[in-house]
Amino acid sequence: MKISVVGTGYVGLVSGTCFSETGVDVVCVDVNEEKINLLNSGEIPIYEPGLKDIFTRNVEKNRLSFTTSLKDSLIDTEVIFIAVGTPPDEDGSADLKYVLGVAREIGRNMNKYLVVVTKSTVPVGTSKKVKAAIAEELKTRNVSIPFDVASNPEFLKEGSAVDDFLKPDRIVVGVETAKAEKTLRRLYKPFLMNGHPILFMNILSSEMTKYAANSMLATKISFMNDIANLCELVGADVDMVRKGIGSDARIGNKFIYPGTGYGGSCFPKDVQALVRTADEYGHSLDILKAVESVNYRQKEILIKKIKKHFGENLKGLRFAMWGLAFKPKTDDMREAPSLVIIENLLKEGASVVAYDPVAQEEAHRILGDNISYAKDEYDACLDADALIIVTEWSEFRSPNFRVIEKLMKSNTIFDGRNIYDPEEMRELKFNYYSIGRAAVLI
Ligand SMILES: NC(=O)c1ccc[n+]([C@@H]2O[C@H](COP(=O)([O-])OP(=O)(O)OC[C@H]3O[C@@H](n4cnc5c(N)ncnc54)[C@H](O)[C@@H]3O)[C@@H](O)[C@H]2O)c1
């Protein structure tokens, strides 16, 4: 089988590479020439654990190639995946210009039957628009070529994308015809070895499943953040509460960790887009509106704690920041809580010296020289008035506190990820603020 994958971002590149690992011939397409040149020179433009190895292996076996020409990629292709970005429009709804642009290009260039699969996260009803865009181009060409559309939302997580793709919890596919179902079942068969299901459904349900899944996960995070904030007020410890509720099988212990709010390229935009979809249908998704506003507030929670400790005036203070990416094991900074914290600190006249194991280059692209970048976590602490922990990289979990203490001006830590034990911090003689637990003051 030969397939095309359009868009070589986190989703497209990982999907294309993992499909090639099963023996399928994959051509990845992107409009970004720089990216394609980089990929053709054997480099990958994103940080994703485990990707480089299978990328190199499959390129060497000539099963994985890269081009800027969608037209060329269509030669002998049976299935084409659309995996381009769907960023939020000004009103929060998903901007479909890239998805529909690709659909039109497919219509302009296809010469035989194709299954056109939307893998990008798109609002309910988008596949109909993809189908109409292709049909319109075929009509303009005055040709009649059969094709099927399908929806196949992606559930991989940045940081464990390769593993998630190779061993998915489930694969969701929306189809309209038995022919498309048969083709996609054949393509995905090698990924079903761990016994997890491929769920075929109608296209509208498949499109909805992706938004419902991300919105449920975002809801868990905002719920737990709100409970954490209340825990602090009433004197409860959110760690205990988390374990207490998580051991109930109906609740489960995953995704109930409090923090500095959710970020990344998916949850914020997908929650917003689902709220807009509901509005269009005259239905107010009040739960998700609350999820969004709690998250917005939570991104400033550490600033509140910092001001409580230092007073309203932060001018001249120097903050060390550990972690810039929106979560560990990725260089993705989209909607990262670190950006909100940095913006607030700079606005107040403070300075920031940050360290992130992989996101510094991306951070520099966004923030330029507005902050300083340290060579390691200890370097960031030099002369700092406080340390702020924003991303829970595992290398931050057991640092040498005696070294930190010597480097910093004062022993003060604001931990947005609850990675240390407050009692240990008391023994180590650090002022220690975390989320949903009593502050330690020495
Ligand atoms: N990043 C994630 O963790 C994740 C997970 C699941 C689903 N998704 C969804 O998958 C989609 C892609 O996300 P991403 O993070 O990979 O995006 P991304 O921004 O990293 O990559 C998108 C790529 O598409 C390319 N592109 C844009 N227009 C094009 C065109 N006309 N032809 C060819 N290439 C084009 C861009 O140059 C870019 O390389 C989004 O809808 C997103 O919501 C993302």
Coordinates of C-alpha atoms and ligand atoms in Angstrom, one line a residue:
M1 CA 0.0 0.0 0.0
K2 CA 1.1 3.6 -0.6
I3 CA -0.3 6.5 1.3
S4 CA 0.2 10.3 1.5
V5 CA 0.3 12.4 4.7
V6 CA -0.2 16.2 4.3
G7 CA 1.3 18.3 7.0
T8 CA 4.6 17.3 8.8
G9 CA 3.9 18.7 12.2
Y10 CA 3.7 16.7 15.4
V11 CA 0.8 14.7 14.1
G12 CA 1.6 14.3 10.4
L13 CA 5.3 13.5 10.9
V14 CA 4.7 11.0 13.7
S15 CA 1.7 9.3 11.8
G16 CA 3.6 9.1 8.5
T17 CA 6.7 7.7 10.2
C18 CA 4.8 5.1 12.2
F19 CA 2.8 4.0 9.2
S20 CA 6.0 3.5 7.3
E21 CA 7.2 1.3 10.2
T22 CA 4.5 -1.2 9.2
G23 CA 5.9 -1.6 5.7
V24 CA 3.6 0.9 4.0
D25 CA 5.1 3.4 1.5
V26 CA 4.6 6.9 2.9
V27 CA 5.1 10.2 1.2
C28 CA 4.8 13.2 3.6
V29 CA 3.9 16.6 2.1
D30 CA 4.3 20.1 3.6
V31 CA 4.2 23.6 2.1
N32 CA 7.0 24.6 4.4
E33 CA 10.1 24.1 2.1
E34 CA 12.5 24.6 5.0
K35 CA 10.9 21.7 6.9
I36 CA 11.0 19.4 3.8
N37 CA 14.6 20.3 3.1
L38 CA 15.5 19.5 6.7
L39 CA 13.6 16.2 6.6
N40 CA 15.2 15.3 3.3
S41 CA 18.6 15.9 4.9
G42 CA 17.8 13.4 7.6
E43 CA 16.9 15.8 10.4
I44 CA 13.6 16.1 12.2
P45 CA 12.3 19.6 13.0
I46 CA 10.5 18.7 16.3
Y47 CA 11.6 17.1 19.5
E48 CA 9.7 13.8 20.0
P49 CA 11.3 10.9 22.0
G50 CA 11.9 7.8 19.8
L51 CA 11.0 9.4 16.5
K52 CA 14.5 9.9 15.1
D53 CA 15.3 6.1 15.2
I54 CA 12.2 4.9 13.3
F55 CA 12.4 7.9 11.0
T56 CA 16.0 7.1 10.0
R57 CA 15.3 3.4 9.6
N58 CA 12.4 3.9 7.3
V59 CA 14.0 6.6 5.2
E60 CA 17.0 4.3 4.7
K61 CA 14.5 1.5 3.5
N62 CA 13.0 4.0 1.0
R63 CA 9.6 3.7 2.6
L64 CA 9.4 7.2 3.9
S65 CA 10.0 10.3 1.7
F66 CA 9.2 14.0 1.8
T67 CA 8.0 16.5 -0.8
T68 CA 6.4 19.9 -1.2
S69 CA 4.4 18.6 -4.1
L70 CA 1.0 17.2 -3.1
K71 CA 0.5 16.4 -6.8
D72 CA 3.6 14.2 -7.0
S73 CA 2.6 12.4 -3.7
L74 CA -0.7 11.3 -5.3
I75 CA 1.0 8.9 -7.8
D76 CA -0.2 5.4 -6.8
T77 CA -1.5 6.7 -3.4
E78 CA -4.6 4.9 -2.1
V79 CA -5.2 6.9 1.1
I80 CA -4.3 10.6 1.8
F81 CA -4.3 11.9 5.3
I82 CA -4.9 15.6 6.0
A83 CA -2.9 16.4 9.1
V84 CA -2.4 20.2 8.8
G85 CA -3.0 22.7 11.6
T86 CA -6.5 23.9 12.7
P87 CA -5.6 27.0 14.8
P88 CA -8.3 29.0 16.5
D89 CA -9.9 31.7 14.5
E90 CA -10.5 35.2 16.1
D91 CA -13.7 34.0 17.7
G92 CA -12.3 30.7 19.0
S93 CA -13.7 28.5 16.3
A94 CA -11.4 26.2 14.4
D95 CA -9.9 27.9 11.3
L96 CA -10.3 25.4 8.5
K97 CA -8.5 27.3 5.8
Y98 CA -5.5 24.9 5.7
V99 CA -7.7 21.7 5.8
L100 CA -10.0 23.0 3.0
G101 CA -7.0 24.3 1.1
V102 CA -5.6 20.8 1.0
A103 CA -9.0 19.3 0.1
R104 CA -9.2 21.7 -2.9
E105 CA -5.6 20.8 -3.9
I106 CA -6.5 17.1 -3.8
G107 CA -9.5 17.8 -6.0
R108 CA -7.3 19.6 -8.5
N109 CA -4.8 16.9 -8.8
M110 CA -6.3 13.4 -8.1
N111 CA -6.6 11.1 -11.1
K112 CA -8.0 7.9 -9.6
Y113 CA -10.1 6.6 -6.6
L114 CA -8.8 7.9 -3.2
V115 CA -9.8 7.7 0.4
V116 CA -9.3 11.2 1.8
V117 CA -9.0 11.0 5.6
T118 CA -9.1 14.1 7.9
K119 CA -6.8 13.5 10.8
S120 CA -6.6 17.1 11.9
T121 CA -8.9 18.0 14.8
V122 CA -11.9 19.5 13.0
P123 CA -15.4 20.6 14.1
V124 CA -18.4 18.3 13.5
G125 CA -19.5 18.6 9.9
T126 CA -16.0 19.4 8.4
S127 CA -15.8 16.2 6.4
K128 CA -18.9 17.3 4.5
K129 CA -17.0 20.5 3.6
V130 CA -13.9 18.5 2.6
K131 CA -16.1 16.4 0.4
A132 CA -17.8 19.4 -1.2
A133 CA -14.4 21.2 -1.8
I134 CA -13.0 18.1 -3.6
A135 CA -16.2 17.6 -5.6
E136 CA -16.2 21.3 -6.7
E137 CA -12.7 21.1 -8.0
L138 CA -13.5 17.8 -9.9
K139 CA -16.5 19.6 -11.4
T140 CA -14.3 22.5 -12.5
R141 CA -12.0 20.0 -14.2
N142 CA -15.1 18.4 -15.8
V143 CA -14.0 15.0 -14.6
S144 CA -15.8 12.3 -12.6
I145 CA -13.5 10.5 -10.3
P146 CA -14.9 8.5 -7.3
F147 CA -13.5 9.2 -3.8
D148 CA -14.4 8.6 -0.2
V149 CA -14.0 10.9 2.7
A150 CA -13.3 9.6 6.3
S151 CA -12.5 11.1 9.7
N152 CA -9.7 9.6 11.8
P153 CA -9.0 11.9 14.7
E154 CA -5.6 11.5 16.3
F155 CA -5.2 10.9 20.1
L156 CA -1.4 10.8 20.4
K157 CA 0.2 12.9 23.1
E158 CA 3.3 15.1 22.5
G159 CA 6.2 13.6 24.5
S160 CA 5.0 10.0 24.0
A161 CA 3.6 10.4 20.4
V162 CA 5.5 7.5 18.9
D163 CA 4.4 5.0 21.5
D164 CA 0.8 6.3 21.5
F165 CA 0.6 5.9 17.7
L166 CA 2.2 2.5 17.6
K167 CA 0.2 1.2 20.6
P168 CA -3.0 3.2 20.6
D169 CA -5.7 2.8 23.3
R170 CA -8.2 2.8 20.4
I171 CA -8.4 4.0 16.8
V172 CA -11.5 6.0 15.9
V173 CA -12.6 6.1 12.3
G174 CA -15.7 7.7 10.8
V175 CA -16.7 6.4 7.3
E176 CA -19.5 6.5 4.9
T177 CA -18.8 3.4 2.8
A178 CA -17.8 -0.2 3.3
K179 CA -15.0 0.3 0.8
A180 CA -13.3 3.1 2.8
E181 CA -13.8 1.0 6.0
K182 CA -12.1 -2.0 4.4
T183 CA -9.1 0.1 3.2
L184 CA -8.6 1.8 6.6
R185 CA -9.0 -1.5 8.5
R186 CA -6.2 -3.0 6.3
L187 CA -4.0 0.0 7.0
Y188 CA -4.5 0.0 10.7
K189 CA -4.4 -3.8 11.2
P190 CA -0.7 -3.9 12.4
F191 CA -1.5 -1.4 15.2
L192 CA -4.2 -3.6 16.8
M193 CA -1.8 -6.2 18.1
N194 CA -2.3 -5.2 21.7
G195 CA -5.9 -6.0 21.6
H196 CA -7.2 -2.5 21.6
P197 CA -10.1 -1.7 19.3
I198 CA -10.6 0.1 16.0
L199 CA -14.0 1.8 16.4
F200 CA -15.8 2.4 13.1
M201 CA -18.7 4.9 13.3
N202 CA -20.4 7.6 11.3
I203 CA -18.3 10.6 10.4
L204 CA -20.1 13.1 12.6
S205 CA -19.7 10.9 15.7
S206 CA -16.0 10.4 14.9
E207 CA -15.4 14.2 14.6
M208 CA -17.3 14.8 17.9
T209 CA -15.4 12.0 19.7
K210 CA -12.1 14.0 19.5
Y211 CA -13.6 17.2 20.9
A212 CA -15.5 15.3 23.6
A213 CA -12.3 13.5 24.6
N214 CA -10.1 16.6 24.9
S215 CA -12.8 18.5 26.6
M216 CA -13.3 15.8 29.2
L217 CA -9.6 15.8 29.9
A218 CA -9.5 19.6 30.2
T219 CA -12.5 19.4 32.5
K220 CA -10.6 17.0 34.8
I221 CA -7.7 19.4 35.0
S222 CA -9.8 22.5 35.7
F223 CA -11.9 20.6 38.2
M224 CA -8.8 19.5 40.1
N225 CA -7.3 23.0 40.0
D226 CA -10.4 24.5 41.4
I227 CA -10.5 21.9 44.1
A228 CA -6.8 22.5 44.9
N229 CA -7.4 26.2 45.4
L230 CA -10.3 25.4 47.7
C231 CA -8.1 22.9 49.6
E232 CA -5.6 25.7 50.4
L233 CA -8.4 27.9 51.8
V234 CA -9.9 25.2 54.0
G235 CA -6.6 23.8 55.1
A236 CA -6.9 20.4 53.2
D237 CA -4.0 18.9 51.3
V238 CA -4.9 18.3 47.6
D239 CA -2.4 15.4 47.4
M240 CA -4.3 13.5 50.0
V241 CA -7.6 14.4 48.4
R242 CA -6.3 13.4 44.9
K243 CA -5.3 9.9 46.2
G244 CA -8.6 9.7 48.1
I245 CA -10.8 10.3 45.1
G246 CA -8.5 8.6 42.5
S247 CA -8.7 5.2 44.3
D248 CA -12.4 5.2 43.4
A249 CA -12.5 3.1 40.2
R250 CA -15.3 5.3 38.8
I251 CA -13.0 8.3 39.0
G252 CA -9.6 6.8 38.4
N253 CA -6.2 8.3 39.3
K254 CA -5.1 9.7 35.9
F255 CA -5.2 13.3 34.9
I256 CA -6.2 14.6 38.3
Y257 CA -3.0 16.4 39.2
P258 CA -3.4 20.1 40.0
G259 CA -0.9 22.6 38.4
T260 CA -0.6 25.9 36.6
G261 CA -3.4 25.3 34.1
Y262 CA -3.5 23.3 30.8
G263 CA -1.7 24.6 27.7
G264 CA -0.4 23.1 24.5
S265 CA -1.8 23.2 21.0
C266 CA -4.9 21.1 21.7
F267 CA -6.9 21.6 24.9
P268 CA -7.2 25.4 24.9
K269 CA -8.2 25.5 21.2
D270 CA -10.4 22.4 21.2
V271 CA -12.4 23.5 24.3
Q272 CA -12.9 26.9 22.7
A273 CA -13.9 25.4 19.4
L274 CA -16.5 23.0 21.0
V275 CA -18.0 25.9 22.9
R276 CA -18.3 27.8 19.6
T277 CA -19.9 24.8 17.8
A278 CA -22.4 24.4 20.6
D279 CA -23.2 28.2 20.4
E280 CA -23.9 27.8 16.6
Y281 CA -26.4 25.1 17.5
G282 CA -28.0 27.3 20.1
H283 CA -26.7 25.2 23.0
S284 CA -24.7 26.7 25.8
L285 CA -21.9 24.4 27.0
D286 CA -21.7 26.0 30.4
I287 CA -19.4 23.3 31.9
L288 CA -16.7 24.0 29.2
K289 CA -17.1 27.8 29.6
A290 CA -16.3 27.3 33.3
V291 CA -13.4 25.0 32.4
E292 CA -11.9 27.7 30.2
S293 CA -12.3 30.5 32.8
V294 CA -10.8 28.4 35.6
N295 CA -7.9 27.6 33.4
Y296 CA -7.3 31.2 32.5
R297 CA -7.3 32.1 36.2
Q298 CA -5.0 29.1 37.1
K299 CA -2.3 30.2 34.7
E300 CA -1.8 33.3 37.0
I301 CA -1.9 31.3 40.3
L302 CA 1.8 31.4 40.8
I303 CA 1.9 35.2 40.2
K304 CA -0.7 35.6 43.0
K305 CA 1.5 33.5 45.3
I306 CA 4.6 35.4 44.3
K307 CA 2.9 38.8 45.0
K308 CA 1.7 37.4 48.3
H309 CA 5.3 36.6 49.3
F310 CA 7.2 39.6 47.9
G311 CA 4.4 42.2 47.9
E312 CA 2.8 43.9 44.9
N313 CA 6.1 45.5 43.7
L314 CA 8.3 42.9 41.9
K315 CA 10.6 45.5 40.3
G316 CA 14.2 44.5 40.3
L317 CA 13.6 40.9 41.5
R318 CA 15.2 38.1 39.6
F319 CA 13.4 34.8 39.1
A320 CA 14.9 31.5 38.0
M321 CA 12.4 29.4 36.0
W322 CA 12.6 25.7 35.5
G323 CA 10.7 24.5 32.5
L324 CA 9.3 26.5 29.6
A325 CA 7.5 23.8 27.5
F326 CA 3.8 23.3 28.2
K327 CA 4.6 19.9 29.5
P328 CA 7.7 17.6 29.9
K329 CA 9.2 15.7 27.0
T330 CA 8.3 18.2 24.3
D331 CA 9.6 21.5 22.9
D332 CA 6.1 22.8 22.2
M333 CA 5.5 26.2 23.8
R334 CA 2.0 26.8 22.3
E335 CA -0.3 28.3 25.1
A336 CA 2.3 27.3 27.7
P337 CA 1.6 28.6 31.2
S338 CA 5.3 29.7 31.3
L339 CA 4.4 32.4 28.8
V340 CA 1.7 33.9 31.0
I341 CA 3.9 33.8 34.1
I342 CA 6.9 35.4 32.2
E343 CA 4.6 38.1 30.7
N344 CA 3.4 39.1 34.1
L345 CA 6.8 39.1 35.7
L346 CA 8.3 41.3 33.0
K347 CA 5.3 43.6 33.1
E348 CA 6.1 44.1 36.9
G349 CA 9.7 44.9 36.2
A350 CA 11.2 41.6 37.3
S351 CA 13.7 39.6 35.3
V352 CA 13.6 35.9 34.4
V353 CA 16.5 33.4 33.8
A354 CA 15.0 30.2 32.4
Y355 CA 16.2 26.7 31.8
D356 CA 14.3 24.0 29.8
P357 CA 16.1 20.8 28.6
V358 CA 14.6 21.0 25.1
A359 CA 12.4 24.1 24.6
Q360 CA 14.9 26.9 24.9
E361 CA 15.3 27.4 21.2
E362 CA 11.6 27.5 20.7
A363 CA 11.3 29.9 23.7
H364 CA 13.9 32.1 22.1
R365 CA 12.0 32.2 18.9
I366 CA 8.9 33.5 20.8
L367 CA 10.4 35.6 23.6
G368 CA 13.7 36.6 22.0
D369 CA 16.0 38.3 24.5
N370 CA 13.3 39.5 26.8
I371 CA 14.4 36.8 29.2
S372 CA 17.8 35.1 29.8
Y373 CA 18.5 31.5 29.1
A374 CA 20.6 29.4 31.5
K375 CA 22.9 26.5 30.5
D376 CA 21.4 24.2 33.1
E377 CA 19.0 24.3 36.1
Y378 CA 21.7 25.4 38.6
D379 CA 23.0 28.1 36.3
A380 CA 19.4 29.6 36.3
C381 CA 19.4 29.9 40.1
L382 CA 22.5 32.2 40.3
D383 CA 21.5 35.3 42.3
A384 CA 17.8 34.5 42.0
D385 CA 15.3 35.8 44.5
A386 CA 13.1 32.8 43.9
L387 CA 12.8 29.7 41.8
I388 CA 9.6 29.0 39.9
I389 CA 8.9 25.5 38.7
V390 CA 6.6 25.4 35.7
T391 CA 7.3 22.2 33.8
E392 CA 7.8 18.9 35.7
W393 CA 10.8 17.5 33.8
S394 CA 11.9 14.4 35.7
E395 CA 15.5 15.9 36.0
F396 CA 14.0 18.6 38.3
R397 CA 12.6 16.1 40.8
S398 CA 15.7 15.5 42.9
P399 CA 18.0 18.4 42.6
N400 CA 20.9 19.2 45.1
F401 CA 19.1 21.7 47.3
R402 CA 22.4 22.6 49.1
V403 CA 23.8 23.8 45.8
I404 CA 20.6 25.7 45.0
E405 CA 20.7 27.3 48.4
K406 CA 24.2 28.6 47.9
L407 CA 23.4 30.0 44.4
M408 CA 20.2 31.7 45.2
K409 CA 19.7 35.0 47.1
S410 CA 16.9 33.6 49.2
N411 CA 15.6 30.0 49.7
T412 CA 12.2 30.4 48.1
I413 CA 10.5 28.1 45.6
F414 CA 7.2 28.4 43.8
D415 CA 6.3 25.0 42.6
G416 CA 3.5 24.9 40.0
R417 CA 3.7 21.1 39.7
N418 CA 3.9 19.9 43.3
I419 CA 7.1 17.9 42.6
Y420 CA 8.5 18.3 46.2
D421 CA 7.3 17.2 49.6
P422 CA 6.4 20.2 51.8
E423 CA 7.8 18.5 54.9
E424 CA 11.2 17.9 53.2
M425 CA 11.2 21.5 52.1
R426 CA 10.6 22.6 55.7
E427 CA 13.5 20.4 56.9
L428 CA 15.7 21.8 54.1
K429 CA 14.7 25.3 55.2
F430 CA 13.1 26.6 52.0
N431 CA 10.1 28.8 51.7
Y432 CA 7.9 26.6 49.6
Y433 CA 4.7 27.4 47.8
S434 CA 2.9 24.7 45.9
I435 CA -0.7 24.1 44.5
G436 CA -3.5 23.1 46.9
R437 CA -1.1 22.5 49.8
A438 CA -0.2 24.7 52.8
A439 CA 2.7 27.0 52.1
V440 CA 5.9 26.3 54.0
L441 CA 7.4 29.4 55.5
I442 CA 10.8 29.4 57.3
Ligands
LIG1 N1 0.0 18.3 18.5 C1 -0.8 17.3 19.0 O1 -0.4 16.8 20.1 C2 -2.0 16.9 18.4 C3 -2.7 15.7 18.9 C4 -3.8 15.3 18.2 C5 -4.4 16.1 17.2 N2 -3.8 17.2 16.8 C6 -4.4 18.0 15.7 O2 -3.7 17.6 14.5 C7 -3.6 18.8 13.7 C8 -2.2 19.1 13.4 O3 -1.5 19.4 14.6 P1 0.1 19.6 14.7 O4 0.4 19.9 16.1 O5 0.7 18.4 14.0 O6 0.3 20.9 13.8 P2 1.6 21.6 13.4 O7 1.3 23.1 13.4 O8 2.8 21.1 14.2 O9 1.9 21.1 11.9 C9 1.0 21.5 10.8 C10 1.8 21.3 9.5 O10 0.9 21.5 8.4 C11 1.6 22.2 7.4 N3 0.7 22.8 6.4 C12 -0.2 23.8 6.5 N4 -0.8 24.0 5.4 C13 -0.4 23.0 4.5 C14 -0.8 22.7 3.2 N5 -1.7 23.4 2.5 N6 -0.1 21.6 2.6 C15 0.8 21.0 3.3 N7 1.2 21.2 4.6 C16 0.6 22.3 5.2 C17 2.4 23.3 8.2 O11 3.5 23.8 7.4 C18 2.9 22.4 9.4 O12 4.1 21.8 9.1 C19 -4.4 19.9 14.4 O13 -5.7 19.9 13.9 C20 -4.3 19.5 15.8 O14 -5.4 20.0 16.6 C21 -2.6 17.6 17.4

